[in-house]
PDB file of C-alpha atoms in Angstrom:
ATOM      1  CA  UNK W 160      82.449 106.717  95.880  1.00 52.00           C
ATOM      2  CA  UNK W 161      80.309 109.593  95.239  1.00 59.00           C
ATOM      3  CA  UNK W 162      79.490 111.260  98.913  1.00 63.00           C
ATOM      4  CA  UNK W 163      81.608 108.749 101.132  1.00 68.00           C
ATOM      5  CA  UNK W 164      84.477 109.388 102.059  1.00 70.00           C
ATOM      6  CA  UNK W 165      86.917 107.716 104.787  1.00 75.00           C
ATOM      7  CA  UNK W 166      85.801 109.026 107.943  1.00 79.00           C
ATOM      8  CA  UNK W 167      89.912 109.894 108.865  1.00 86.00           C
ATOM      9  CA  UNK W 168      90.455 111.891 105.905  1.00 90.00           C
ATOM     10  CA  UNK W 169      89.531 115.320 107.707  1.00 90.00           C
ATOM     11  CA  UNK W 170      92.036 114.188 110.835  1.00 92.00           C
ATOM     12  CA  UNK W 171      95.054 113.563 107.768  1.00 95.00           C
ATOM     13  CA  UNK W 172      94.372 117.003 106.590  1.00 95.00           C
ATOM     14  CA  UNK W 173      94.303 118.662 109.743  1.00 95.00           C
ATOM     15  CA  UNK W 174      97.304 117.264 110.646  1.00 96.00           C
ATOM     16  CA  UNK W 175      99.263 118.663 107.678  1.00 96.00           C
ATOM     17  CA  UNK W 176      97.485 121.635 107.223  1.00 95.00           C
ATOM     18  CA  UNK W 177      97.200 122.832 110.787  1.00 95.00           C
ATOM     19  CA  UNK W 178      99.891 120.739 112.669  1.00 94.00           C
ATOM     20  CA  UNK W 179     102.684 121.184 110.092  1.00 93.00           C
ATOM     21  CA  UNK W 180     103.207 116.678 109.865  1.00 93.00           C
ATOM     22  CA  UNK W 181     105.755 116.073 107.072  1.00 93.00           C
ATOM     23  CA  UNK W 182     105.807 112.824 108.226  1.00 94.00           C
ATOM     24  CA  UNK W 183     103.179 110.344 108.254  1.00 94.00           C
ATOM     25  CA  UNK W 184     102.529 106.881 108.741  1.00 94.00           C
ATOM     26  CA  UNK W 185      99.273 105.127 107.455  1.00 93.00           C
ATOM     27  CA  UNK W 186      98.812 101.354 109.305  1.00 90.00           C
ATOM     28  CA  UNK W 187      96.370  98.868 108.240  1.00 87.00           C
ATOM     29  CA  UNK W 188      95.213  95.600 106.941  1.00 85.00           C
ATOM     30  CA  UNK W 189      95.604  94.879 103.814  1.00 83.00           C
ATOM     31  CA  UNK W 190      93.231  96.525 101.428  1.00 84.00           C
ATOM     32  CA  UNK W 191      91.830  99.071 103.736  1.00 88.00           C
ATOM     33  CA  UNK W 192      92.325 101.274 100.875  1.00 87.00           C
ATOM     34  CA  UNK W 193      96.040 103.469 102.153  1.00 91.00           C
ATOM     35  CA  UNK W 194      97.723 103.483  98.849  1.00 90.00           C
ATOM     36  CA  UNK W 195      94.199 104.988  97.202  1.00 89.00           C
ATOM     37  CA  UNK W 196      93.576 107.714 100.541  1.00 92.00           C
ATOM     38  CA  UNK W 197      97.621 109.178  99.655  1.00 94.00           C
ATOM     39  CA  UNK W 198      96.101 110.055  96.254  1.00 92.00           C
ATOM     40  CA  UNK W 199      93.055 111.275  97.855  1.00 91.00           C
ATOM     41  CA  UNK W 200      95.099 113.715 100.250  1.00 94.00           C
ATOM     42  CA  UNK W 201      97.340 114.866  97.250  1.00 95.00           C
ATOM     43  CA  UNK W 202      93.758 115.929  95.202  1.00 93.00           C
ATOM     44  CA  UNK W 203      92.583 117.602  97.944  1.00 93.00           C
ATOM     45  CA  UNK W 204      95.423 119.648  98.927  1.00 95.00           C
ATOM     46  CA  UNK W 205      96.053 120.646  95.526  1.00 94.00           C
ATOM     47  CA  UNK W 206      92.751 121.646  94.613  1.00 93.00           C
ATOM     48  CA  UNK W 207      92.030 123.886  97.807  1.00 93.00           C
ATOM     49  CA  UNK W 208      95.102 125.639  96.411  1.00 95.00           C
ATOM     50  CA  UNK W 209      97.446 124.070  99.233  1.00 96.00           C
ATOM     51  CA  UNK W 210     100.305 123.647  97.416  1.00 96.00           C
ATOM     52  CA  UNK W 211     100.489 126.738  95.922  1.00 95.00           C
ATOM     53  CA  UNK W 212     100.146 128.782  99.533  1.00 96.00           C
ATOM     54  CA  UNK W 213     103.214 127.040 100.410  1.00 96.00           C
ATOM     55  CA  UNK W 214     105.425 127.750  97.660  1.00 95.00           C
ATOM     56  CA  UNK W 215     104.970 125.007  95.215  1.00 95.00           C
ATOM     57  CA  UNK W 216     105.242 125.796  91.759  1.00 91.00           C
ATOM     58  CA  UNK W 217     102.988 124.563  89.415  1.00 88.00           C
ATOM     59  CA  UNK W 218     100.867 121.389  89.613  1.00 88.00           C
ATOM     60  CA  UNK W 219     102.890 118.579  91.205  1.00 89.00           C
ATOM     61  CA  UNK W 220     101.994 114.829  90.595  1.00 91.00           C
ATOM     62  CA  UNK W 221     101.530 112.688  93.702  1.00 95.00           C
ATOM     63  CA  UNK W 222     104.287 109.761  93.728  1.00 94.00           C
ATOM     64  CA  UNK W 223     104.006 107.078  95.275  1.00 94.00           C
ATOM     65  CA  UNK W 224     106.711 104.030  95.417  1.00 90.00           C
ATOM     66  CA  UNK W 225     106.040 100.316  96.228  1.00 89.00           C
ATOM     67  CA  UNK W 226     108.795  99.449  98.995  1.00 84.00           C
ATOM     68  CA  UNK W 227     110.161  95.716  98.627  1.00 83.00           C
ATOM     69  CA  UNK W 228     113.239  94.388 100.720  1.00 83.00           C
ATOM     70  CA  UNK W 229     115.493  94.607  97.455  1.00 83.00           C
ATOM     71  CA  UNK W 230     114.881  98.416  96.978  1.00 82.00           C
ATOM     72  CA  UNK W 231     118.654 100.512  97.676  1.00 83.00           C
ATOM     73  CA  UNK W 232     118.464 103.436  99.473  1.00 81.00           C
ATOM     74  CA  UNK W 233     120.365 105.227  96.181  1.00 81.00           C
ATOM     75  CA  UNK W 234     117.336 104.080  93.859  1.00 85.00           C
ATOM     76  CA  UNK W 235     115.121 106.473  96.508  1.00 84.00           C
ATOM     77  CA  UNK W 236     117.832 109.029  97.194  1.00 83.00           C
ATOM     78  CA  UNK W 237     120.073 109.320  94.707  1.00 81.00           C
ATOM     79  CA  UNK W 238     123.671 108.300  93.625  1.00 78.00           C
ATOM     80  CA  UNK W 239     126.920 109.627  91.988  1.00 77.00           C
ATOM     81  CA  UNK W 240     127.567 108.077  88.268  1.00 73.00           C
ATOM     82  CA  UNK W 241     130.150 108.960  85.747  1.00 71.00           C
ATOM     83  CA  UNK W 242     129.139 110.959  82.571  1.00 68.00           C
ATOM     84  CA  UNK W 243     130.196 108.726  79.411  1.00 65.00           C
ATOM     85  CA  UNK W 244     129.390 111.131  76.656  1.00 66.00           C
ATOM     86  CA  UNK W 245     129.227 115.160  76.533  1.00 67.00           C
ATOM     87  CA  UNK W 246     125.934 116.328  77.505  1.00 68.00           C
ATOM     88  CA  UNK W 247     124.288 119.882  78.675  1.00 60.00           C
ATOM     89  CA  UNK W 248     126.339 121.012  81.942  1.00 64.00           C
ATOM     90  CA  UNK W 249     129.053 117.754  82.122  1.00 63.00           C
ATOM     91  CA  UNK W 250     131.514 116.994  79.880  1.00 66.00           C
ATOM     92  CA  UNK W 251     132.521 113.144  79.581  1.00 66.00           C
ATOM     93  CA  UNK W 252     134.251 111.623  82.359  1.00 64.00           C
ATOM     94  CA  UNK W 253     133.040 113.542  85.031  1.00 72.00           C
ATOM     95  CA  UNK W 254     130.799 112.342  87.874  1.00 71.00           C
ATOM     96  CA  UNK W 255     127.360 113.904  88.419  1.00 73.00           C
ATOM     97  CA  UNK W 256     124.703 113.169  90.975  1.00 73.00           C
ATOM     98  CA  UNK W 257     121.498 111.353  89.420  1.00 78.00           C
ATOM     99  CA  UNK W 258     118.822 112.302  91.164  1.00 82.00           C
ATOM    100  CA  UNK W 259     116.580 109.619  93.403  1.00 83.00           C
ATOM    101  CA  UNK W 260     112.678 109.070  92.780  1.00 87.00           C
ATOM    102  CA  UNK W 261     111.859 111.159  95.568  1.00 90.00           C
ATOM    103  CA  UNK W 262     114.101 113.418  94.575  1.00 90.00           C
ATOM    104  CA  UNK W 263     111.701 115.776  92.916  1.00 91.00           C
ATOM    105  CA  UNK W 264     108.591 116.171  95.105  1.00 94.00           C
ATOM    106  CA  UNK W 265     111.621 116.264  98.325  1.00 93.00           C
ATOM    107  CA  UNK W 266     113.059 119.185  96.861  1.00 93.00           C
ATOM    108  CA  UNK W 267     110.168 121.569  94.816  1.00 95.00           C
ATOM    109  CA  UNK W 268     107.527 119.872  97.244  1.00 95.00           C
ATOM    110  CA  UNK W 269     104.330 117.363  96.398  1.00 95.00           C
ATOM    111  CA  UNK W 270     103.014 114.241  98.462  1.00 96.00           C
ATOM    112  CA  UNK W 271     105.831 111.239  98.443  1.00 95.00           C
ATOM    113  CA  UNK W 272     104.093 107.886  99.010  1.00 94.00           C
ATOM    114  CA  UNK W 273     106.169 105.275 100.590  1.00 92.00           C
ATOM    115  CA  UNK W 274     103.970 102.551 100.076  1.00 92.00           C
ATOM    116  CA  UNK W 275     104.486  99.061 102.460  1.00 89.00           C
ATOM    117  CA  UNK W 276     107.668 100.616 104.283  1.00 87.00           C
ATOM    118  CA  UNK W 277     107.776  98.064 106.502  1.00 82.00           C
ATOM    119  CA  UNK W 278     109.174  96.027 103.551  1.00 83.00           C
ATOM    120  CA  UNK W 279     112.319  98.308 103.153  1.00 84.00           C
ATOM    121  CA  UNK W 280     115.607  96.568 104.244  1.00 80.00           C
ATOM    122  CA  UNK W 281     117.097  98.071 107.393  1.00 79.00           C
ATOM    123  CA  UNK W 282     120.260 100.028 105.201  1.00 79.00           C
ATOM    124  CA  UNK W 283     117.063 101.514 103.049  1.00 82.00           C
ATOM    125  CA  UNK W 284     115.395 102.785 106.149  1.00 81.00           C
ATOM    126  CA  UNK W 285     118.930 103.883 107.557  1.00 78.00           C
ATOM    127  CA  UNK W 286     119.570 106.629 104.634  1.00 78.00           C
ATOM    128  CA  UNK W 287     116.378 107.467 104.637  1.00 82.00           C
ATOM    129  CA  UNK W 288     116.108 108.998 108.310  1.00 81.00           C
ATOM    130  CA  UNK W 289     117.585 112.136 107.719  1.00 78.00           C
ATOM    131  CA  UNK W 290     115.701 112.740 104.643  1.00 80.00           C
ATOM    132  CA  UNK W 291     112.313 112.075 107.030  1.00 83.00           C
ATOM    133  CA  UNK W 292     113.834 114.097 110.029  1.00 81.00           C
ATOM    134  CA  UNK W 293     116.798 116.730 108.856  1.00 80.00           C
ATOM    135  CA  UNK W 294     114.572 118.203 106.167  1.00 85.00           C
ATOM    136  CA  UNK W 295     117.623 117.875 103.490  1.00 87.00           C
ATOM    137  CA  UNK W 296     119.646 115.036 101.342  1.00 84.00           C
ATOM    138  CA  UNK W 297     123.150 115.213 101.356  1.00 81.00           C
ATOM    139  CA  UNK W 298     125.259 114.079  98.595  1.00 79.00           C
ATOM    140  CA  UNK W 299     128.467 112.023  97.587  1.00 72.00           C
ATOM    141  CA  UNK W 300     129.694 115.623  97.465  1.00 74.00           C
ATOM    142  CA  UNK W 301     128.796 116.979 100.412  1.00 80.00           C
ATOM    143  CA  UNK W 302     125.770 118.932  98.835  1.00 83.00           C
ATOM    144  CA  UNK W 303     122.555 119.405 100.660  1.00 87.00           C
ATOM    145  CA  UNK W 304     118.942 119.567  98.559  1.00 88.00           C
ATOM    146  CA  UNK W 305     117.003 120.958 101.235  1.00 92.00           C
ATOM    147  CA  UNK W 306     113.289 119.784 101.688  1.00 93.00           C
ATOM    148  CA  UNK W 307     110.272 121.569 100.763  1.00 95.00           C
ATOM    149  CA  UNK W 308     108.333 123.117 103.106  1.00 94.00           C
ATOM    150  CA  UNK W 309     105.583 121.321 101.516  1.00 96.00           C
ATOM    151  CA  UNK W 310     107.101 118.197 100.832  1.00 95.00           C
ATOM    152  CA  UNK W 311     104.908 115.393 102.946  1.00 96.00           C
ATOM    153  CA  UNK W 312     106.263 111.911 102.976  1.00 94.00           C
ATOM    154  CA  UNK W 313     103.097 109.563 103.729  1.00 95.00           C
ATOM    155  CA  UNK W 314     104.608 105.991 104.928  1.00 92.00           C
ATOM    156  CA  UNK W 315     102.102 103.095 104.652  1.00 92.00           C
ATOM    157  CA  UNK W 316     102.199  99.969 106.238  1.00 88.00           C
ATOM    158  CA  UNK W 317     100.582  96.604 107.548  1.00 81.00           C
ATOM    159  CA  UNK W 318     102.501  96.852 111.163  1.00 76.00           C
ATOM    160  CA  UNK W 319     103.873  99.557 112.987  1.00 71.00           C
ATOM    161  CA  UNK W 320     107.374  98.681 112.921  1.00 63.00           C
ATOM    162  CA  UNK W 321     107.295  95.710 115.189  1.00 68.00           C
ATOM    163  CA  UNK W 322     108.492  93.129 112.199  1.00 58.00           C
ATOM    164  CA  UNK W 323     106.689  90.455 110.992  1.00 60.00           C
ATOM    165  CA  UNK W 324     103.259  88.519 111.756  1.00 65.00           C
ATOM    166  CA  UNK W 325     101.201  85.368 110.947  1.00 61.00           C
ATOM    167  CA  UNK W 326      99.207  87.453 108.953  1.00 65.00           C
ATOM    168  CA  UNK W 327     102.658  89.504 107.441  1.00 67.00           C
ATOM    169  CA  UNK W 328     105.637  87.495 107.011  1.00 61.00           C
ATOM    170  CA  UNK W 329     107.623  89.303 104.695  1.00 63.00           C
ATOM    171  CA  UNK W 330     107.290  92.892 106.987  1.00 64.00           C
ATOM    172  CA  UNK W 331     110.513  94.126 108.378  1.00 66.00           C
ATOM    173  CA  UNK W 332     111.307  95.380 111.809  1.00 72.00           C
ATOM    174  CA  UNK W 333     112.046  99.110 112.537  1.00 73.00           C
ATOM    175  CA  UNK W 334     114.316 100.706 114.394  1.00 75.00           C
ATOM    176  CA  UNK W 335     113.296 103.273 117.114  1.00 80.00           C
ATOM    177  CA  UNK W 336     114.915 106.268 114.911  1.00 79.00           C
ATOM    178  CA  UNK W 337     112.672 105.397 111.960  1.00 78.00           C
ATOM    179  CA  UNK W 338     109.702 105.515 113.906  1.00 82.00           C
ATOM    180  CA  UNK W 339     110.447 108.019 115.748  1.00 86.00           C
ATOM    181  CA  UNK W 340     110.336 110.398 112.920  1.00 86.00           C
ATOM    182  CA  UNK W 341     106.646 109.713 112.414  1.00 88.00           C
ATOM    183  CA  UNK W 342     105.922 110.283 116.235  1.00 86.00           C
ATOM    184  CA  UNK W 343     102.574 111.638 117.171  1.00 87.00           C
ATOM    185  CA  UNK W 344     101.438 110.743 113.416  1.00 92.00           C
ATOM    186  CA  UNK W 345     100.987 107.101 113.409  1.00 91.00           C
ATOM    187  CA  UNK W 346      97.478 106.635 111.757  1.00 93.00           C
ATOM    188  CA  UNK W 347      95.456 103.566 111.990  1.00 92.00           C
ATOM    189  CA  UNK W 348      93.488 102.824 108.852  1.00 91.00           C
ATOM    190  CA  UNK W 349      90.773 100.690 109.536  1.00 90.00           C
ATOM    191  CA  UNK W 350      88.056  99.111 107.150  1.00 90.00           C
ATOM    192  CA  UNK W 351      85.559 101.914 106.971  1.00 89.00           C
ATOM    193  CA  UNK W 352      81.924 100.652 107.565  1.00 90.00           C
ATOM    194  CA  UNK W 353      80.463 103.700 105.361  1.00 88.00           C
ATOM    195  CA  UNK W 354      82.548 102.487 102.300  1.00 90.00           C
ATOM    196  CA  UNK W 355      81.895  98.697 103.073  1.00 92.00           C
ATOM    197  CA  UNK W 356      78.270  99.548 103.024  1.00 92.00           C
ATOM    198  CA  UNK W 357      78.628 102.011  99.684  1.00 91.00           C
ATOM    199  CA  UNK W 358      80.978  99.026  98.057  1.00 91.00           C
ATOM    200  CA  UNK W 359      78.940  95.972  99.143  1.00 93.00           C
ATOM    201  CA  UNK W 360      75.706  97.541  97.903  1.00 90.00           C
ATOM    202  CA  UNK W 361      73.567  95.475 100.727  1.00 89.00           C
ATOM    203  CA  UNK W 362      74.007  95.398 104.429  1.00 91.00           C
ATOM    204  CA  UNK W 363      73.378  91.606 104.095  1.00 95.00           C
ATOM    205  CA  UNK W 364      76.970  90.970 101.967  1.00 96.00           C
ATOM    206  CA  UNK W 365      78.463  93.745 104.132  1.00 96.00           C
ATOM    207  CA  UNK W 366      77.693  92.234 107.637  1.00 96.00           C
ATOM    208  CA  UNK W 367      78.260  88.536 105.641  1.00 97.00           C
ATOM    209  CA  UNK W 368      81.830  89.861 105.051  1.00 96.00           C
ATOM    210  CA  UNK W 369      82.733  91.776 108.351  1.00 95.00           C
ATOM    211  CA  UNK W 370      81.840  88.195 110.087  1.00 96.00           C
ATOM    212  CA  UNK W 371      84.358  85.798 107.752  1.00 96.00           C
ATOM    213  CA  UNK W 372      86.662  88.515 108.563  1.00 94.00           C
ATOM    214  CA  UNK W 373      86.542  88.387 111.677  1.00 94.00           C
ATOM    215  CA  UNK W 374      86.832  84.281 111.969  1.00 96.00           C
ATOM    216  CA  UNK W 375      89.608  84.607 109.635  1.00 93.00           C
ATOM    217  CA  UNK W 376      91.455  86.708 112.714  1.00 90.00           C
ATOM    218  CA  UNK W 377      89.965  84.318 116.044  1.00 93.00           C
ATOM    219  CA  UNK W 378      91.387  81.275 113.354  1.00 92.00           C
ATOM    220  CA  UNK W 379      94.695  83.121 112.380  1.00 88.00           C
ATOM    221  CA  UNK W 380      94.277  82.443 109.192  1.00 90.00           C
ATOM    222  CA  UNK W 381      97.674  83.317 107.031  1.00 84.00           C
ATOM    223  CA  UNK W 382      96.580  85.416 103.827  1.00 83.00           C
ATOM    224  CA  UNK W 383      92.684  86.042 104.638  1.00 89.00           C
ATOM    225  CA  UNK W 384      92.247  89.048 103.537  1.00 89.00           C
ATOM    226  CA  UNK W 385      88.508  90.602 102.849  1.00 93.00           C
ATOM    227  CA  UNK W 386      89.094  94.069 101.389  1.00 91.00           C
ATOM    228  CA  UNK W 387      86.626  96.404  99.480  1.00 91.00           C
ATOM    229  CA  UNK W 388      88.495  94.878  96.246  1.00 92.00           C
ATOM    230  CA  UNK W 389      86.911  91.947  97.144  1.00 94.00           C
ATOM    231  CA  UNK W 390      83.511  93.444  98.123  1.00 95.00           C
ATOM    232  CA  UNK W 391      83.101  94.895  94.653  1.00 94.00           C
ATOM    233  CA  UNK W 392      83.661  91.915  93.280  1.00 95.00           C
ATOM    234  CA  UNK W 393      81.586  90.205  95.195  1.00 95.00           C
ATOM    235  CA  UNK W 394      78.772  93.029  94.808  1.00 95.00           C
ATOM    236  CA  UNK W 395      78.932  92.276  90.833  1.00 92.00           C
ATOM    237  CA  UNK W 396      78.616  88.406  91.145  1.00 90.00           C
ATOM    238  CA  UNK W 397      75.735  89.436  93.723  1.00 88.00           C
ATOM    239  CA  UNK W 398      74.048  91.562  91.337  1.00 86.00           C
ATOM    240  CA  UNK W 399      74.349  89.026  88.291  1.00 82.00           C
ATOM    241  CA  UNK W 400      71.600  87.121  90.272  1.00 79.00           C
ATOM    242  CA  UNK W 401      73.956  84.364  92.385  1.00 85.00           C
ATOM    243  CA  UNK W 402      73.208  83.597  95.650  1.00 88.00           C
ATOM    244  CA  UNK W 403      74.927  85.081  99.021  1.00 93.00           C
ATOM    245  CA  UNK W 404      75.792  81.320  99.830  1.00 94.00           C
ATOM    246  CA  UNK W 405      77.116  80.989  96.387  1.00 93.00           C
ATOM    247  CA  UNK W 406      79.365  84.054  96.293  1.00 94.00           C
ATOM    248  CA  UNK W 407      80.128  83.577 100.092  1.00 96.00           C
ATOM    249  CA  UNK W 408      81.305  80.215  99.232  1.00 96.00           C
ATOM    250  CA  UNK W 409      83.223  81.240  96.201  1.00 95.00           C
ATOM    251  CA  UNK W 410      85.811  83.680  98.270  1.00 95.00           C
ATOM    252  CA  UNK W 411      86.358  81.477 101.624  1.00 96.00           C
ATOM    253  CA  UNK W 412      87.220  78.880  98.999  1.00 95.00           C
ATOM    254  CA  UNK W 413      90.324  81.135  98.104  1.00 94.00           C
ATOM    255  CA  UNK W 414      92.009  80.057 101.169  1.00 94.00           C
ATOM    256  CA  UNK W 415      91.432  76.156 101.207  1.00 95.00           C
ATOM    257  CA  UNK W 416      88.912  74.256 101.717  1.00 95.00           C
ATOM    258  CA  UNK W 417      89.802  73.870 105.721  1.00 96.00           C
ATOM    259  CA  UNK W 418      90.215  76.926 106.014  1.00 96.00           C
ATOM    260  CA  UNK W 419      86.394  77.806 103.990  1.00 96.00           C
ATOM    261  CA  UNK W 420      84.920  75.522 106.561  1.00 96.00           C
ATOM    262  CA  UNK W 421      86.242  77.437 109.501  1.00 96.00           C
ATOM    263  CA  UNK W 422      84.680  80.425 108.139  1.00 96.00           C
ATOM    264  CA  UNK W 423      81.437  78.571 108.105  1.00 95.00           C
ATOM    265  CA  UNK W 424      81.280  78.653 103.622  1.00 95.00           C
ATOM    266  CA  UNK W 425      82.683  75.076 103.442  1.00 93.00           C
ATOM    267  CA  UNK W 426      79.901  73.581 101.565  1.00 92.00           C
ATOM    268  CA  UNK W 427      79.598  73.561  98.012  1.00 91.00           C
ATOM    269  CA  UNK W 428      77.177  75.521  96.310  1.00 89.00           C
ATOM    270  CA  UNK W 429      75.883  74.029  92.725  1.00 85.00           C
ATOM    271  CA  UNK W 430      75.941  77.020  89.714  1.00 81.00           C
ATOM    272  CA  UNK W 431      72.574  76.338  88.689  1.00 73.00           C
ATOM    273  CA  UNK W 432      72.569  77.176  84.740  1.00 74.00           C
ATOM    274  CA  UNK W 433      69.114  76.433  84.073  1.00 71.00           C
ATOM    275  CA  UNK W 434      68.238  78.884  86.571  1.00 66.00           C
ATOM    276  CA  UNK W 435      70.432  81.683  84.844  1.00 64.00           C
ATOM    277  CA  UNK W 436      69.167  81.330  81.479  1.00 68.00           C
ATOM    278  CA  UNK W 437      66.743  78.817  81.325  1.00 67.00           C
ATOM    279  CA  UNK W 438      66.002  76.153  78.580  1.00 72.00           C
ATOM    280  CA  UNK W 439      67.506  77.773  75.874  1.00 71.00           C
ATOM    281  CA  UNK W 440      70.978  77.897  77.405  1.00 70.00           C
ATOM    282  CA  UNK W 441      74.247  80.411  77.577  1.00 71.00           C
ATOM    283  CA  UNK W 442      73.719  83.351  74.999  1.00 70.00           C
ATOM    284  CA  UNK W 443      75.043  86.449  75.201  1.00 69.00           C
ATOM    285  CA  UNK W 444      71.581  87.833  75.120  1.00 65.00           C
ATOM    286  CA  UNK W 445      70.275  85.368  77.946  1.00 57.00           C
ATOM    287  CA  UNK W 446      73.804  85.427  80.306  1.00 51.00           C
ATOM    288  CA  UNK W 447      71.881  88.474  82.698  1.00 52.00           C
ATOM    289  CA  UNK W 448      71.754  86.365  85.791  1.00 52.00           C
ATOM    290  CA  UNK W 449      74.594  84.516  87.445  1.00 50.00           C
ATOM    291  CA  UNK W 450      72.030  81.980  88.256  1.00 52.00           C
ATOM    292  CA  UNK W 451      73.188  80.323  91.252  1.00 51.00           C
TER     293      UNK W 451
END
């Protein structure tokens, strides 16, 4: 959003530019916008010519990877595999090591997102401490690939380790040497009221939204989540001409109609067609008001 930005973005970069964190950890609701801010830090850094103070050739792409309790620690690290045909540098039948996704930004430097880390299995976690904390990745064969100096792993997540919630089942519980490796860098990430205000358009939707959040949390409600993807889309049905109460309404109702009630939008709200487009009915031409 032009001329908002998250109010901790300046405390992220300080912390890697003049604290030296290669380690970071991101924590949050859902849809506070984490994932989105990595790719934000990444920008930044490279365009005040970051990167390329520290040693980093060339432009490096940010990567980020979506963590899920199925993910191996050798998809993220790496693994040995046998060579079945003659290529550049192997000849067939002997074992090489394939490279990991994080391989690349670990080793010639770049931002590596771990996105939702508290949904890696405990064995995942496990191999990857002394990536975060030994700055190198030692192989089946007893090579190292040392880190880049300028290789900063950004962890996200909805917890801080402590397992899961009402509100996050499926998160994972950390152990104290994971977490430890992001110590003095654990960053909450809040829902920022300058980018609700920018996203909803209206302090009325805004402060309409900020108050079914925060029922949702006094009820406990599992899966209520009210996040700035919402907003927008509640902005647009807004600006089509439908009524707060209608669009209100329409995204309580995603969690039940119980549930819509305790966030005080229970009660139905007619579309009203003939108000959107009057006598002569839908047209393409007519359909500029939501009309509710």
């Amino acid at each position: 959003i032009e001329g908002v930005h998250r109010h901790k973005l300046p405390e992220i970069l300080s912390d890697i530019v003049h604290c030296g964190a290669e380690n970071l950890n991101l924590t949050g609701e859902a849809g506070t916008g984490k994932t989105y801010l990595i790719d934000q830090i990444h920008a930044i850094l490279q365009a005040m010519g970051w990167f390329k103070k520290m040693g980093v050739k060339g432009d490096r792409e940010c990567f980020i990877l979506s963590a899920n309790k199925d993910m191996q620690a050798p998809e993220l690290i790496g693994r040995e595999s046998p060579i079945f045909f003659e290529t550049e540098g192997f000849e067939a039948g002997e074992w090489a090591f394939i490279k990991g996704a994080i391989l690349p930004n670990f080793e010639h430097g770049g931002i590596i997102g771990l996105d939702e880390m508290d949904r890696f299995a405990d064995s995942t976690l496990s191999a990857l401490n002394a990536a975060l904390a030994n700055g190198f990745i030692t192989t089946p064969k007893g090579e190292r690939i040392m880190r880049h100096p300028a290789a900063i792993i950004i962890a996200t997540g909805n917890t801080k380790g402590q397992g899961a919630s009402q509100k996050y089942s499926a998160a994972n519980k950390q152990d104290s040497a994971t977490l430890d490796r992001f110590a003095g860098h654990f960053i909450d990430i809040d829902y920022d009221p300058a980018i609700e205000d920018a996203v909803c358009g209206s302090s009325e939707l805004a402060n309409a939204i900020r108050e079914v959040r925060s029922l949702a949390d006094q009820h406990q409600i599992k899966g209520a989540v009210f996040s700035y993807r919402c907003m927008i889309e509640a902005r647009k049905m807004m600006q089509s001409g439908r009524s707060l109460a209608f669009v209100m309404h329409r995204i309580c109702m995603a969690f039940g109609e119980d549930n819509a009630h305790k966030l005080g939008h229970g009660k139905e709200v007619k579309f009203d067609a003939l108000q959107a487009w009057g006598e002569g009915g839908f047209t393409l031409d007519s359909a500029t008001k939501g009309g509710a």
